[in-house]
């Protein structure tokens, strides 16, 4: 398989969120969020820390369930046609190639096809020489590239990425951005969060701006970066710390960890 | 002092010359303990992993029970198995009392909770690390269990070894259900107890040395394997 890798199956987009809320620890962390994502563009979710960006990705990806509202995919088998890359890559304790093969096995890809897909995606991501190395001894940047390769191998229609370049140096960030562009060029919709405004300006086609669990603006990237309509978005672009805004003494207020919803297990 | 020196000399001679009595006891001990640990591993690994991953009513109670069973006195286990296998017991018809099979059953009951409880902890830790990634890839709990057991294999080796340590050092339960019958159910620990009570320190010392050497060798092997795995990023 040397040509472009086409995405999988029947189209699942658009993705529609209708009045979605998410609560944890008695706090409403996502509030009445309604929007639709369609087309094939690269969507960037922006906002200050605690805005709910990572939670929103997890809600869309189905890792957490909303307290109310609906997350609706239109058509296809959404579970098998999307993938996610996390801020910290999680590698299984096996080789680079085996990490990708494992993901393919879970998606029901035949054993005879797995090797071809693995070698192809490793070549495309520049990891071919590391194929038989244990994944967990790779550098952080290489592990994140492997996480992207593992997601790419699944040929998802939608790829969610939660600050994938947050801990990378400029060179590794550049490499990852090139790979993201290549994945997008093959028909995968990209939905990612970032705090890197330069990266968002370089890559984004559409922006969702969040603040304290609310969607304040959804706009084409060019228009958002030229002249955001929302005053908090304007303040964010100026570099103001929105989390503390409008509080007289921020230390008096409990500061929820937006990812503190995690459960230790699953219900069968 | 001369008695002790003589006992040690005789013990080493018995080991070096592969004394048939000593070899027979060691072989039976290994057969019983390794079989028991193998069965306990087959039971304990999935039970521990399932307790770590699944949420169901009564789970916490089960965890308390499994943890409690880790400290179960061997003589009590021996007594329970004795009652079950004795002629008047529900399984008396099988005629297993005072056989190596009865000893294996008793050791399985002692070792399985240890392996299950340690597996529970290992798999819970791994799950907290892998949970989002595995669920993102589409793995349900049933697919996650073998993945987590495989990825935790080097740590779980320690759990299995802890089980082997318990089995091979155990004396109370196997004495009750095995009866310490010469050439039938006499294992290293029961033989040591018997020989000491008879005042024959040579065989007791020889068996003791073998028992310690065995335990050290297995733990050293596990240490080497785990170290190699850590160097290669697999532990």
mmCIF file with all atom_site columns, C-alpha atoms in Angstrom, chain B residues 3-138:
data_model
loop_
_atom_site.group_PDB
_atom_site.id
_atom_site.type_symbol
_atom_site.label_atom_id
_atom_site.label_alt_id
_atom_site.label_comp_id
_atom_site.label_asym_id
_atom_site.label_entity_id
_atom_site.label_seq_id
_atom_site.pdbx_PDB_ins_code
_atom_site.Cartn_x
_atom_site.Cartn_y
_atom_site.Cartn_z
_atom_site.occupancy
_atom_site.B_iso_or_equiv
_atom_site.pdbx_formal_charge
_atom_site.auth_seq_id
_atom_site.auth_comp_id
_atom_site.auth_asym_id
_atom_site.auth_atom_id
_atom_site.pdbx_PDB_model_num
ATOM 1   C CA . UNK B 1 3   ? 26.570  -32.915 65.677 1.00 0.00 ? 3   UNK B CA 1
ATOM 2   C CA . UNK B 1 4   ? 25.758  -29.837 63.649 1.00 0.00 ? 4   UNK B CA 1
ATOM 3   C CA . UNK B 1 5   ? 28.911  -30.109 61.575 1.00 0.00 ? 5   UNK B CA 1
ATOM 4   C CA . UNK B 1 6   ? 28.206  -33.749 60.935 1.00 0.00 ? 6   UNK B CA 1
ATOM 5   C CA . UNK B 1 7   ? 24.612  -32.991 60.002 1.00 0.00 ? 7   UNK B CA 1
ATOM 6   C CA . UNK B 1 8   ? 25.709  -30.324 57.525 1.00 0.00 ? 8   UNK B CA 1
ATOM 7   C CA . UNK B 1 9   ? 28.331  -32.648 56.018 1.00 0.00 ? 9   UNK B CA 1
ATOM 8   C CA . UNK B 1 10  ? 25.809  -35.434 55.621 1.00 0.00 ? 10  UNK B CA 1
ATOM 9   C CA . UNK B 1 11  ? 23.262  -33.017 54.177 1.00 0.00 ? 11  UNK B CA 1
ATOM 10  C CA . UNK B 1 12  ? 25.690  -31.739 51.552 1.00 0.00 ? 12  UNK B CA 1
ATOM 11  C CA . UNK B 1 13  ? 26.721  -35.297 50.733 1.00 0.00 ? 13  UNK B CA 1
ATOM 12  C CA . UNK B 1 14  ? 23.062  -36.271 50.244 1.00 0.00 ? 14  UNK B CA 1
ATOM 13  C CA . UNK B 1 15  ? 22.535  -33.346 47.896 1.00 0.00 ? 15  UNK B CA 1
ATOM 14  C CA . UNK B 1 16  ? 25.747  -33.974 45.964 1.00 0.00 ? 16  UNK B CA 1
ATOM 15  C CA . UNK B 1 17  ? 25.037  -37.683 45.598 1.00 0.00 ? 17  UNK B CA 1
ATOM 16  C CA . UNK B 1 18  ? 21.396  -37.076 44.654 1.00 0.00 ? 18  UNK B CA 1
ATOM 17  C CA . UNK B 1 19  ? 20.143  -39.255 47.515 1.00 0.00 ? 19  UNK B CA 1
ATOM 18  C CA . UNK B 1 20  ? 17.054  -41.088 46.293 1.00 0.00 ? 20  UNK B CA 1
ATOM 19  C CA . UNK B 1 21  ? 14.919  -40.273 49.362 1.00 0.00 ? 21  UNK B CA 1
ATOM 20  C CA . UNK B 1 22  ? 15.827  -36.608 49.157 1.00 0.00 ? 22  UNK B CA 1
ATOM 21  C CA . UNK B 1 23  ? 15.340  -36.493 45.380 1.00 0.00 ? 23  UNK B CA 1
ATOM 22  C CA . UNK B 1 24  ? 11.938  -38.173 45.647 1.00 0.00 ? 24  UNK B CA 1
ATOM 23  C CA . UNK B 1 25  ? 10.737  -35.677 48.249 1.00 0.00 ? 25  UNK B CA 1
ATOM 24  C CA . UNK B 1 26  ? 12.038  -32.711 46.248 1.00 0.00 ? 26  UNK B CA 1
ATOM 25  C CA . UNK B 1 27  ? 10.424  -34.014 43.054 1.00 0.00 ? 27  UNK B CA 1
ATOM 26  C CA . UNK B 1 28  ? 7.044   -34.499 44.740 1.00 0.00 ? 28  UNK B CA 1
ATOM 27  C CA . UNK B 1 29  ? 7.278   -31.062 46.359 1.00 0.00 ? 29  UNK B CA 1
ATOM 28  C CA . UNK B 1 30  ? 7.955   -29.439 43.017 1.00 0.00 ? 30  UNK B CA 1
ATOM 29  C CA . UNK B 1 31  ? 5.184   -31.375 41.310 1.00 0.00 ? 31  UNK B CA 1
ATOM 30  C CA . UNK B 1 32  ? 2.627   -30.400 43.946 1.00 0.00 ? 32  UNK B CA 1
ATOM 31  C CA . UNK B 1 33  ? 3.652   -26.753 44.297 1.00 0.00 ? 33  UNK B CA 1
ATOM 32  C CA . UNK B 1 34  ? 4.183   -26.038 40.579 1.00 0.00 ? 34  UNK B CA 1
ATOM 33  C CA . UNK B 1 35  ? 0.883   -27.659 39.665 1.00 0.00 ? 35  UNK B CA 1
ATOM 34  C CA . UNK B 1 36  ? -0.907  -25.723 42.387 1.00 0.00 ? 36  UNK B CA 1
ATOM 35  C CA . UNK B 1 37  ? 0.696   -22.439 41.304 1.00 0.00 ? 37  UNK B CA 1
ATOM 36  C CA . UNK B 1 38  ? -0.144  -23.109 37.648 1.00 0.00 ? 38  UNK B CA 1
ATOM 37  C CA . UNK B 1 39  ? -3.804  -23.740 38.483 1.00 0.00 ? 39  UNK B CA 1
ATOM 38  C CA . UNK B 1 40  ? -3.911  -20.781 40.893 1.00 0.00 ? 40  UNK B CA 1
ATOM 39  C CA . UNK B 1 41  ? -2.415  -18.567 38.157 1.00 0.00 ? 41  UNK B CA 1
ATOM 40  C CA . UNK B 1 42  ? -5.053  -19.665 35.658 1.00 0.00 ? 42  UNK B CA 1
ATOM 41  C CA . UNK B 1 43  ? -7.716  -18.764 38.228 1.00 0.00 ? 43  UNK B CA 1
ATOM 42  C CA . UNK B 1 44  ? -6.105  -15.764 39.896 1.00 0.00 ? 44  UNK B CA 1
ATOM 43  C CA . UNK B 1 45  ? -5.023  -13.711 36.873 1.00 0.00 ? 45  UNK B CA 1
ATOM 44  C CA . UNK B 1 46  ? -8.427  -13.377 35.191 1.00 0.00 ? 46  UNK B CA 1
ATOM 45  C CA . UNK B 1 47  ? -10.262 -13.024 38.517 1.00 0.00 ? 47  UNK B CA 1
ATOM 46  C CA . UNK B 1 48  ? -7.931  -10.227 39.643 1.00 0.00 ? 48  UNK B CA 1
ATOM 47  C CA . UNK B 1 49  ? -8.132  -8.511  36.250 1.00 0.00 ? 49  UNK B CA 1
ATOM 48  C CA . UNK B 1 50  ? -11.929 -8.781  36.140 1.00 0.00 ? 50  UNK B CA 1
ATOM 49  C CA . UNK B 1 51  ? -12.204 -7.312  39.648 1.00 0.00 ? 51  UNK B CA 1
ATOM 50  C CA . UNK B 1 52  ? -10.008 -4.436  38.508 1.00 0.00 ? 52  UNK B CA 1
ATOM 51  C CA . UNK B 1 53  ? -11.943 -3.646  35.326 1.00 0.00 ? 53  UNK B CA 1
ATOM 52  C CA . UNK B 1 54  ? -15.583 -4.527  35.820 1.00 0.00 ? 54  UNK B CA 1
ATOM 53  C CA . UNK B 1 55  ? -17.991 -2.622  38.006 1.00 0.00 ? 55  UNK B CA 1
ATOM 54  C CA . UNK B 1 56  ? -20.816 -4.724  39.453 1.00 0.00 ? 56  UNK B CA 1
ATOM 55  C CA . UNK B 1 57  ? -22.812 -4.977  42.676 1.00 0.00 ? 57  UNK B CA 1
ATOM 56  C CA . UNK B 1 58  ? -20.788 -6.726  45.359 1.00 0.00 ? 58  UNK B CA 1
ATOM 57  C CA . UNK B 1 59  ? -17.426 -5.933  43.770 1.00 0.00 ? 59  UNK B CA 1
ATOM 58  C CA . UNK B 1 60  ? -16.063 -4.209  46.867 1.00 0.00 ? 60  UNK B CA 1
ATOM 59  C CA . UNK B 1 61  ? -17.165 -7.102  49.043 1.00 0.00 ? 61  UNK B CA 1
ATOM 60  C CA . UNK B 1 62  ? -15.417 -9.518  46.694 1.00 0.00 ? 62  UNK B CA 1
ATOM 61  C CA . UNK B 1 63  ? -12.221 -7.471  46.885 1.00 0.00 ? 63  UNK B CA 1
ATOM 62  C CA . UNK B 1 64  ? -12.368 -7.529  50.693 1.00 0.00 ? 64  UNK B CA 1
ATOM 63  C CA . UNK B 1 65  ? -12.931 -11.296 50.611 1.00 0.00 ? 65  UNK B CA 1
ATOM 64  C CA . UNK B 1 66  ? -10.033 -11.896 48.193 1.00 0.00 ? 66  UNK B CA 1
ATOM 65  C CA . UNK B 1 67  ? -7.725  -9.701  50.262 1.00 0.00 ? 67  UNK B CA 1
ATOM 66  C CA . UNK B 1 68  ? -8.876  -11.469 53.413 1.00 0.00 ? 68  UNK B CA 1
ATOM 67  C CA . UNK B 1 69  ? -8.225  -14.884 51.908 1.00 0.00 ? 69  UNK B CA 1
ATOM 68  C CA . UNK B 1 70  ? -4.594  -13.866 51.330 1.00 0.00 ? 70  UNK B CA 1
ATOM 69  C CA . UNK B 1 71  ? -4.049  -14.137 55.055 1.00 0.00 ? 71  UNK B CA 1
ATOM 70  C CA . UNK B 1 72  ? -6.025  -17.362 55.487 1.00 0.00 ? 72  UNK B CA 1
ATOM 71  C CA . UNK B 1 73  ? -4.245  -19.658 57.997 1.00 0.00 ? 73  UNK B CA 1
ATOM 72  C CA . UNK B 1 74  ? -3.011  -22.770 56.145 1.00 0.00 ? 74  UNK B CA 1
ATOM 73  C CA . UNK B 1 75  ? -4.236  -25.113 58.865 1.00 0.00 ? 75  UNK B CA 1
ATOM 74  C CA . UNK B 1 76  ? -7.756  -23.749 58.469 1.00 0.00 ? 76  UNK B CA 1
ATOM 75  C CA . UNK B 1 77  ? -7.571  -24.305 54.707 1.00 0.00 ? 77  UNK B CA 1
ATOM 76  C CA . UNK B 1 78  ? -6.237  -27.775 55.404 1.00 0.00 ? 78  UNK B CA 1
ATOM 77  C CA . UNK B 1 79  ? -9.120  -28.447 57.775 1.00 0.00 ? 79  UNK B CA 1
ATOM 78  C CA . UNK B 1 80  ? -11.710 -27.245 55.230 1.00 0.00 ? 80  UNK B CA 1
ATOM 79  C CA . UNK B 1 81  ? -10.244 -29.368 52.447 1.00 0.00 ? 81  UNK B CA 1
ATOM 80  C CA . UNK B 1 82  ? -10.005 -32.302 54.861 1.00 0.00 ? 82  UNK B CA 1
ATOM 81  C CA . UNK B 1 83  ? -13.711 -31.993 55.727 1.00 0.00 ? 83  UNK B CA 1
ATOM 82  C CA . UNK B 1 84  ? -14.632 -31.720 52.047 1.00 0.00 ? 84  UNK B CA 1
ATOM 83  C CA . UNK B 1 85  ? -12.570 -34.737 51.003 1.00 0.00 ? 85  UNK B CA 1
ATOM 84  C CA . UNK B 1 86  ? -13.059 -36.998 54.020 1.00 0.00 ? 86  UNK B CA 1
ATOM 85  C CA . UNK B 1 87  ? -15.316 -40.014 53.614 1.00 0.00 ? 87  UNK B CA 1
ATOM 86  C CA . UNK B 1 88  ? -18.207 -38.195 55.295 1.00 0.00 ? 88  UNK B CA 1
ATOM 87  C CA . UNK B 1 89  ? -17.632 -35.067 53.218 1.00 0.00 ? 89  UNK B CA 1
ATOM 88  C CA . UNK B 1 90  ? -19.346 -34.083 49.960 1.00 0.00 ? 90  UNK B CA 1
ATOM 89  C CA . UNK B 1 91  ? -16.356 -35.145 47.858 1.00 0.00 ? 91  UNK B CA 1
ATOM 90  C CA . UNK B 1 92  ? -15.357 -38.174 49.910 1.00 0.00 ? 92  UNK B CA 1
ATOM 91  C CA . UNK B 1 93  ? -16.459 -40.485 47.145 1.00 0.00 ? 93  UNK B CA 1
ATOM 92  C CA . UNK B 1 94  ? -13.571 -39.243 45.011 1.00 0.00 ? 94  UNK B CA 1
ATOM 93  C CA . UNK B 1 95  ? -11.076 -40.787 47.421 1.00 0.00 ? 95  UNK B CA 1
ATOM 94  C CA . UNK B 1 96  ? -8.652  -37.880 47.168 1.00 0.00 ? 96  UNK B CA 1
ATOM 95  C CA . UNK B 1 97  ? -7.757  -37.499 50.835 1.00 0.00 ? 97  UNK B CA 1
ATOM 96  C CA . UNK B 1 98  ? -4.090  -38.272 51.587 1.00 0.00 ? 98  UNK B CA 1
ATOM 97  C CA . UNK B 1 99  ? -3.090  -37.969 47.935 1.00 0.00 ? 99  UNK B CA 1
ATOM 98  C CA . UNK B 1 100 ? -0.958  -35.351 46.157 1.00 0.00 ? 100 UNK B CA 1
ATOM 99  C CA . UNK B 1 101 ? -4.174  -34.129 44.494 1.00 0.00 ? 101 UNK B CA 1
ATOM 100 C CA . UNK B 1 102 ? -5.597  -33.151 47.878 1.00 0.00 ? 102 UNK B CA 1
ATOM 101 C CA . UNK B 1 103 ? -2.377  -31.255 48.624 1.00 0.00 ? 103 UNK B CA 1
ATOM 102 C CA . UNK B 1 104 ? -2.645  -29.462 45.288 1.00 0.00 ? 104 UNK B CA 1
ATOM 103 C CA . UNK B 1 105 ? -6.249  -28.466 46.037 1.00 0.00 ? 105 UNK B CA 1
ATOM 104 C CA . UNK B 1 106 ? -5.242  -27.070 49.427 1.00 0.00 ? 106 UNK B CA 1
ATOM 105 C CA . UNK B 1 107 ? -2.347  -25.103 47.926 1.00 0.00 ? 107 UNK B CA 1
ATOM 106 C CA . UNK B 1 108 ? -4.537  -23.736 45.135 1.00 0.00 ? 108 UNK B CA 1
ATOM 107 C CA . UNK B 1 109 ? -6.931  -22.385 47.760 1.00 0.00 ? 109 UNK B CA 1
ATOM 108 C CA . UNK B 1 110 ? -4.022  -20.740 49.537 1.00 0.00 ? 110 UNK B CA 1
ATOM 109 C CA . UNK B 1 111 ? -2.256  -19.334 46.469 1.00 0.00 ? 111 UNK B CA 1
ATOM 110 C CA . UNK B 1 112 ? -5.095  -18.223 44.165 1.00 0.00 ? 112 UNK B CA 1
ATOM 111 C CA . UNK B 1 113 ? -6.204  -15.340 46.439 1.00 0.00 ? 113 UNK B CA 1
ATOM 112 C CA . UNK B 1 114 ? -2.625  -14.074 46.619 1.00 0.00 ? 114 UNK B CA 1
ATOM 113 C CA . UNK B 1 115 ? -2.265  -14.034 42.841 1.00 0.00 ? 115 UNK B CA 1
ATOM 114 C CA . UNK B 1 116 ? -5.743  -12.552 42.347 1.00 0.00 ? 116 UNK B CA 1
ATOM 115 C CA . UNK B 1 117 ? -5.195  -9.745  44.867 1.00 0.00 ? 117 UNK B CA 1
ATOM 116 C CA . UNK B 1 118 ? -1.787  -8.804  43.469 1.00 0.00 ? 118 UNK B CA 1
ATOM 117 C CA . UNK B 1 119 ? -3.131  -8.997  39.905 1.00 0.00 ? 119 UNK B CA 1
ATOM 118 C CA . UNK B 1 120 ? -5.995  -6.705  40.873 1.00 0.00 ? 120 UNK B CA 1
ATOM 119 C CA . UNK B 1 121 ? -3.518  -4.042  41.961 1.00 0.00 ? 121 UNK B CA 1
ATOM 120 C CA . UNK B 1 122 ? -1.267  -4.395  38.901 1.00 0.00 ? 122 UNK B CA 1
ATOM 121 C CA . UNK B 1 123 ? -4.148  -4.325  36.421 1.00 0.00 ? 123 UNK B CA 1
ATOM 122 C CA . UNK B 1 124 ? -5.856  -1.410  38.183 1.00 0.00 ? 124 UNK B CA 1
ATOM 123 C CA . UNK B 1 125 ? -2.669  0.636   37.871 1.00 0.00 ? 125 UNK B CA 1
ATOM 124 C CA . UNK B 1 126 ? -2.247  -0.272  34.213 1.00 0.00 ? 126 UNK B CA 1
ATOM 125 C CA . UNK B 1 127 ? -5.894  0.451   33.471 1.00 0.00 ? 127 UNK B CA 1
ATOM 126 C CA . UNK B 1 128 ? -5.629  3.930   34.915 1.00 0.00 ? 128 UNK B CA 1
ATOM 127 C CA . UNK B 1 129 ? -2.784  4.513   32.448 1.00 0.00 ? 129 UNK B CA 1
ATOM 128 C CA . UNK B 1 130 ? -4.312  2.775   29.407 1.00 0.00 ? 130 UNK B CA 1
ATOM 129 C CA . UNK B 1 131 ? -8.029  3.276   29.882 1.00 0.00 ? 131 UNK B CA 1
ATOM 130 C CA . UNK B 1 132 ? -8.665  6.213   27.548 1.00 0.00 ? 132 UNK B CA 1
ATOM 131 C CA . UNK B 1 133 ? -6.312  4.957   24.851 1.00 0.00 ? 133 UNK B CA 1
ATOM 132 C CA . UNK B 1 134 ? -7.752  1.446   24.810 1.00 0.00 ? 134 UNK B CA 1
ATOM 133 C CA . UNK B 1 135 ? -11.331 2.677   24.819 1.00 0.00 ? 135 UNK B CA 1
ATOM 134 C CA . UNK B 1 136 ? -10.441 5.121   22.056 1.00 0.00 ? 136 UNK B CA 1
ATOM 135 C CA . UNK B 1 137 ? -9.110  2.223   19.987 1.00 0.00 ? 137 UNK B CA 1
ATOM 136 C CA . UNK B 1 138 ? -12.363 0.378   20.582 1.00 0.00 ? 138 UNK B CA 1
#
